[in-house]
Short mmCIF file of C-alpha atoms in Angstrom, two decimals:
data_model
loop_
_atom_site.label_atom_id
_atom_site.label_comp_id
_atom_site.label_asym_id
_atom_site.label_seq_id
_atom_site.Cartn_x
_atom_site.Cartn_y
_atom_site.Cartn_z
CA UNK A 438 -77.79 -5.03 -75.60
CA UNK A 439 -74.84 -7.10 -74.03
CA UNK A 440 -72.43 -3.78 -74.75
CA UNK A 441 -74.56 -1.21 -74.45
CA UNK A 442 -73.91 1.85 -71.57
CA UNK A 443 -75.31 0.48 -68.12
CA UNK A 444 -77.30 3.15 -66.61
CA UNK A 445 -77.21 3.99 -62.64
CA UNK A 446 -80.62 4.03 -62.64
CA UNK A 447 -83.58 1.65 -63.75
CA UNK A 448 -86.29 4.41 -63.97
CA UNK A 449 -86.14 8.14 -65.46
CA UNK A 450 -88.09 9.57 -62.21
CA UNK A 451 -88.24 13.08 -63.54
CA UNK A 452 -91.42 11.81 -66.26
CA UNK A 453 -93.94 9.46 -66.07
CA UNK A 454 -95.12 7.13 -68.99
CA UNK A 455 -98.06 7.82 -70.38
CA UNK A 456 -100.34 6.70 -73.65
CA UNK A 457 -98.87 9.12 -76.40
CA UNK A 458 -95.89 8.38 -78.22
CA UNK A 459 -95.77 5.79 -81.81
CA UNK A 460 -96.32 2.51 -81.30
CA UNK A 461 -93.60 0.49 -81.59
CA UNK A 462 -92.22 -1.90 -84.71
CA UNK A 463 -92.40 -5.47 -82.69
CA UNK A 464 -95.03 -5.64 -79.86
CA UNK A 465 -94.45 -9.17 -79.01
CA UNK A 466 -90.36 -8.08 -78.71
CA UNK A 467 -91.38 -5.69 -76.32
CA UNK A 468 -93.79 -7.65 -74.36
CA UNK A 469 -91.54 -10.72 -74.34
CA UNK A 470 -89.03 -8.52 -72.76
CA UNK A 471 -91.04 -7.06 -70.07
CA UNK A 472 -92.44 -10.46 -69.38
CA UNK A 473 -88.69 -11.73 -68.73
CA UNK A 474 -87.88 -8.97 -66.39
CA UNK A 475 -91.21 -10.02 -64.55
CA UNK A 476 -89.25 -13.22 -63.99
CA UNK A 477 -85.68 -11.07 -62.68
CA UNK A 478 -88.46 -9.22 -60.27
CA UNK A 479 -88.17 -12.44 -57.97
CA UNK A 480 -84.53 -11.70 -56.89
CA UNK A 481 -83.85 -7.84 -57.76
CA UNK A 482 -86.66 -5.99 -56.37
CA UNK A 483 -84.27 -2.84 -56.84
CA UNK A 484 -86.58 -2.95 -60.43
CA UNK A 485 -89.91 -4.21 -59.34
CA UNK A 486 -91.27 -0.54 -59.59
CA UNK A 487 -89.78 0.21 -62.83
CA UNK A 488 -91.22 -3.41 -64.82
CA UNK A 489 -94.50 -2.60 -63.37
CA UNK A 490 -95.01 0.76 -65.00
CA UNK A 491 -93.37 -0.54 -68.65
CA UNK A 492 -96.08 -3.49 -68.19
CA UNK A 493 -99.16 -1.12 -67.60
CA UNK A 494 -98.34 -0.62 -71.36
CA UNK A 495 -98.22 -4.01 -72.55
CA UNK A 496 -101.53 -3.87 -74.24
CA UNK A 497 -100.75 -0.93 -77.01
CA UNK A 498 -96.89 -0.51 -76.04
CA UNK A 499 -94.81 3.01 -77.57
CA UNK A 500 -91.72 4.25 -78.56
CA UNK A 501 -91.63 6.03 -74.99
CA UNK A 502 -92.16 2.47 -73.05
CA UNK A 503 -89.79 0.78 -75.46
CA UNK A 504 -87.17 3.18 -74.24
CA UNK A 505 -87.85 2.83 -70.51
CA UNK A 506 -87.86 -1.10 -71.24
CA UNK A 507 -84.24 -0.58 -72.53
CA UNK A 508 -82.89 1.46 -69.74
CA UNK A 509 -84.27 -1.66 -67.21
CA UNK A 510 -81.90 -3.32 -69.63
CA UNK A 511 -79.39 -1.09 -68.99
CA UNK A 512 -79.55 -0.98 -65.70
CA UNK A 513 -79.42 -4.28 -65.06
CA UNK A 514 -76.61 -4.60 -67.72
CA UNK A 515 -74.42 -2.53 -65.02
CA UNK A 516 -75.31 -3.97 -62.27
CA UNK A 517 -75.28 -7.48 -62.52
CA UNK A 518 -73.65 -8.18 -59.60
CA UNK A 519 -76.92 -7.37 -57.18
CA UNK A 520 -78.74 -9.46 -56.12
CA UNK A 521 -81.04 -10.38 -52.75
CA UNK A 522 -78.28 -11.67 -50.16
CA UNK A 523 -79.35 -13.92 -46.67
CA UNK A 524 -77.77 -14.00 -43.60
CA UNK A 525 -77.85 -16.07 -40.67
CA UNK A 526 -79.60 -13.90 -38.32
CA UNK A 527 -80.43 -14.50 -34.47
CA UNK A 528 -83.20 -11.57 -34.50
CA UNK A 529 -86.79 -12.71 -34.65
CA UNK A 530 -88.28 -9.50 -34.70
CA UNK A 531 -90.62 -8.90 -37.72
CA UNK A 532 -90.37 -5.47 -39.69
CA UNK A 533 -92.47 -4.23 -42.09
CA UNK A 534 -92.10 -0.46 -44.40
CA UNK A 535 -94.81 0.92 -46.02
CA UNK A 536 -94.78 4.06 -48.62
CA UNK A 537 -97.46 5.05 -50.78
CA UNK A 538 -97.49 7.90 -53.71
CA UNK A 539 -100.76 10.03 -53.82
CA UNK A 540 -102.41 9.73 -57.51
CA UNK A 541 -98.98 8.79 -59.26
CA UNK A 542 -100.39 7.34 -62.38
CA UNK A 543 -101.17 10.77 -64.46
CA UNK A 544 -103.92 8.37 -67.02
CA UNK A 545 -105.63 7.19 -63.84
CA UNK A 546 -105.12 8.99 -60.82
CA UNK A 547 -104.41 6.19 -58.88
CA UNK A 548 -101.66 5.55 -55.83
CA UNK A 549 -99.27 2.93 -55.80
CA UNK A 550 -98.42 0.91 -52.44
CA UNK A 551 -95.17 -0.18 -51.98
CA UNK A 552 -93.70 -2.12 -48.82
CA UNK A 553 -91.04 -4.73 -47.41
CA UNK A 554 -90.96 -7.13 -44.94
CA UNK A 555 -87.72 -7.61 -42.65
CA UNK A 556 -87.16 -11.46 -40.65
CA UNK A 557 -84.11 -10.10 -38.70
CA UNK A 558 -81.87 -8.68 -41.21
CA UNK A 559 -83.36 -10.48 -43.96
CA UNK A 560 -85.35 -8.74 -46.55
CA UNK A 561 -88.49 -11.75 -46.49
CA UNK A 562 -91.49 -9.94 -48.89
CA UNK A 563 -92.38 -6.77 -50.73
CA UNK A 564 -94.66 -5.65 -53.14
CA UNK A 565 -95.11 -2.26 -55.45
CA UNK A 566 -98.96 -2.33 -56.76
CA UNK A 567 -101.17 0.26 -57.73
CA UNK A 568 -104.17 0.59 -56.00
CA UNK A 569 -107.59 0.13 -56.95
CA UNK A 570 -109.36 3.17 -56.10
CA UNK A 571 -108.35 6.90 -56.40
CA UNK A 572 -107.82 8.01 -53.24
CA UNK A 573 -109.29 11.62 -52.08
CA UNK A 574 -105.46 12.89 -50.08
CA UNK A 575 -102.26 11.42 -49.33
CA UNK A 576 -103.39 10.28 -45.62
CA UNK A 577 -105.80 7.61 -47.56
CA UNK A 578 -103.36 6.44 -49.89
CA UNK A 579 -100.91 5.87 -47.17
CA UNK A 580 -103.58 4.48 -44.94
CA UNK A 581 -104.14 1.89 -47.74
CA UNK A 582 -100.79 0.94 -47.91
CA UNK A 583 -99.77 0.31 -44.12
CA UNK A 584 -103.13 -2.16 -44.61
CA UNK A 585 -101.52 -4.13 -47.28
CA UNK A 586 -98.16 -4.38 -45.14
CA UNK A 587 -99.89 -5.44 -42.02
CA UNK A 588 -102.50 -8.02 -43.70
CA UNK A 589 -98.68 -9.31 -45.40
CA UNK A 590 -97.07 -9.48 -41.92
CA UNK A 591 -100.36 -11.19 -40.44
CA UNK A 592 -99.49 -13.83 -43.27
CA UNK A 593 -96.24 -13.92 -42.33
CA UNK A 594 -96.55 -14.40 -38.59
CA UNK A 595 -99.51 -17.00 -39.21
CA UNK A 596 -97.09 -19.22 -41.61
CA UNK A 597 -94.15 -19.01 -39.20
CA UNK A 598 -96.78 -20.62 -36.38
CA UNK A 599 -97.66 -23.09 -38.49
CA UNK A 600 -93.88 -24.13 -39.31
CA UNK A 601 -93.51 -24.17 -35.45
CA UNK A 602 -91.58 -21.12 -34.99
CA UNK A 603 -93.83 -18.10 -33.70
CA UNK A 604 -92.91 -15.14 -32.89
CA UNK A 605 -93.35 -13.79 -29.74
CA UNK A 606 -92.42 -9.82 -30.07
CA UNK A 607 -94.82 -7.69 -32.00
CA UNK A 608 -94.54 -6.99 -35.39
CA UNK A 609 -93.20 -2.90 -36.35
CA UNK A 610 -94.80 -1.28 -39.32
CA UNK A 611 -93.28 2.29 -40.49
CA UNK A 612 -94.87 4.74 -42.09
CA UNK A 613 -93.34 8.30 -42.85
CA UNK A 614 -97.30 9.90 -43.05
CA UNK A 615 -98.49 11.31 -39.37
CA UNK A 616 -102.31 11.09 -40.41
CA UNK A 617 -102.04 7.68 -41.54
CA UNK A 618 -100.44 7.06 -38.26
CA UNK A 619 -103.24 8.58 -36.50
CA UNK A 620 -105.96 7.38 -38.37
CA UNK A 621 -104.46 3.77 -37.79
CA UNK A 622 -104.00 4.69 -34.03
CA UNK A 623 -107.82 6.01 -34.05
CA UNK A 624 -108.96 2.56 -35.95
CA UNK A 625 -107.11 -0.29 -33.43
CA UNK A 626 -108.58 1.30 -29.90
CA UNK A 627 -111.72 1.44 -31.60
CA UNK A 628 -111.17 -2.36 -32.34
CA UNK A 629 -109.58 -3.07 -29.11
CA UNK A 630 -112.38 -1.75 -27.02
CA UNK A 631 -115.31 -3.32 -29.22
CA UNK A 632 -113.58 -6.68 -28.56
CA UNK A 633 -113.08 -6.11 -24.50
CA UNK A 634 -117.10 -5.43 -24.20
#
């Protein structure tokens, strides 16, 4: 696919994949592709979210998934220039963005968690991964996902101790759901008053 049409975007968001479809000719060709852009995951996590959902499929892989696999391809085909960039950077502060979907998957029902992690200007983690558990509303889902971010940025602040540079400002977390928000608000005086009796 080295002169094929890049695409401007990795993922058609206006579907979702799903079971039905023919299988495809080659199975291995398809899962040796989506196990290569597993590897391109590591420094373009502009696709992370797309190579997740064509390997849910990797088991019984069709025609549908084989054409989302190709317009990765295509993507990244036009856009081979990204990439993850570093900076020097004087700011220590640690910044972490959460976002959760509510019962995404149409098969399963289940949410997928997505976040980043921010040294300064420096994009340091993320992660896109579908939850275990159907949650009941959005508020859980989103709940779920500002837990993954802060146990990350717990991580994060531990390892930077341990390589002699702690931080001494506390760590930001966003989330865009008000409940979530609240119910987090609700669950840390609850913690900080058990552990000032």
């Amino acid at each position: 696919m080295g002169n094929c049409n890049p695409s401007r975007t990795p993922i058609d968001t206006s579907t979702k994949l799903t079971t039905s479809g023919p299988p495809v000719k080659d199975p291995i060709a398809y899962r040796s592709l989506a196990g290569a852009l597993q590897y391109l995951t590591f420094t373009r996590p502009d696709i992370v979210y797309a190579v997740q959902q064509i390997c849910l499929f990797m088991h019984d892989p069709r025609e549908p998934h084989l054409a989302a696999l190709c317009k990765i391809i295509r993507y990244v085909q036009g856009t081979l220039d990204l990439g993850l960039q570093l900076y020097a950077s004087y700011t220590t502060s640690l910044v972490a963005y959460s976002d959760a979907d509510w019962a995404g998957c149409p098969s399963t029902r289940h949410s997928t968690s997505r976040y980043c992690v921010f040294l300064g200007n420096n994009l340091l983690s993320w992660s896109s991964k579908r939850q275990h558990t159907p949650s009941r509303s959005s508020a859980e889902a989103e709940y779920r996902g500002v837990a993954n971010a802060v146990a990350e940025t717990c991580w994060i602040r531990n390892l930077l101790r341990e390589l002699h540079f702690p931080l001494f400002s506390a760590t930001l977390v966003y989330c865009d759901n008000v409940s979530a928000v609240y119910m987090l608000a609700i669950r840390f005086s609850i913690s900080a008053s058990n552990t000032l009796r």
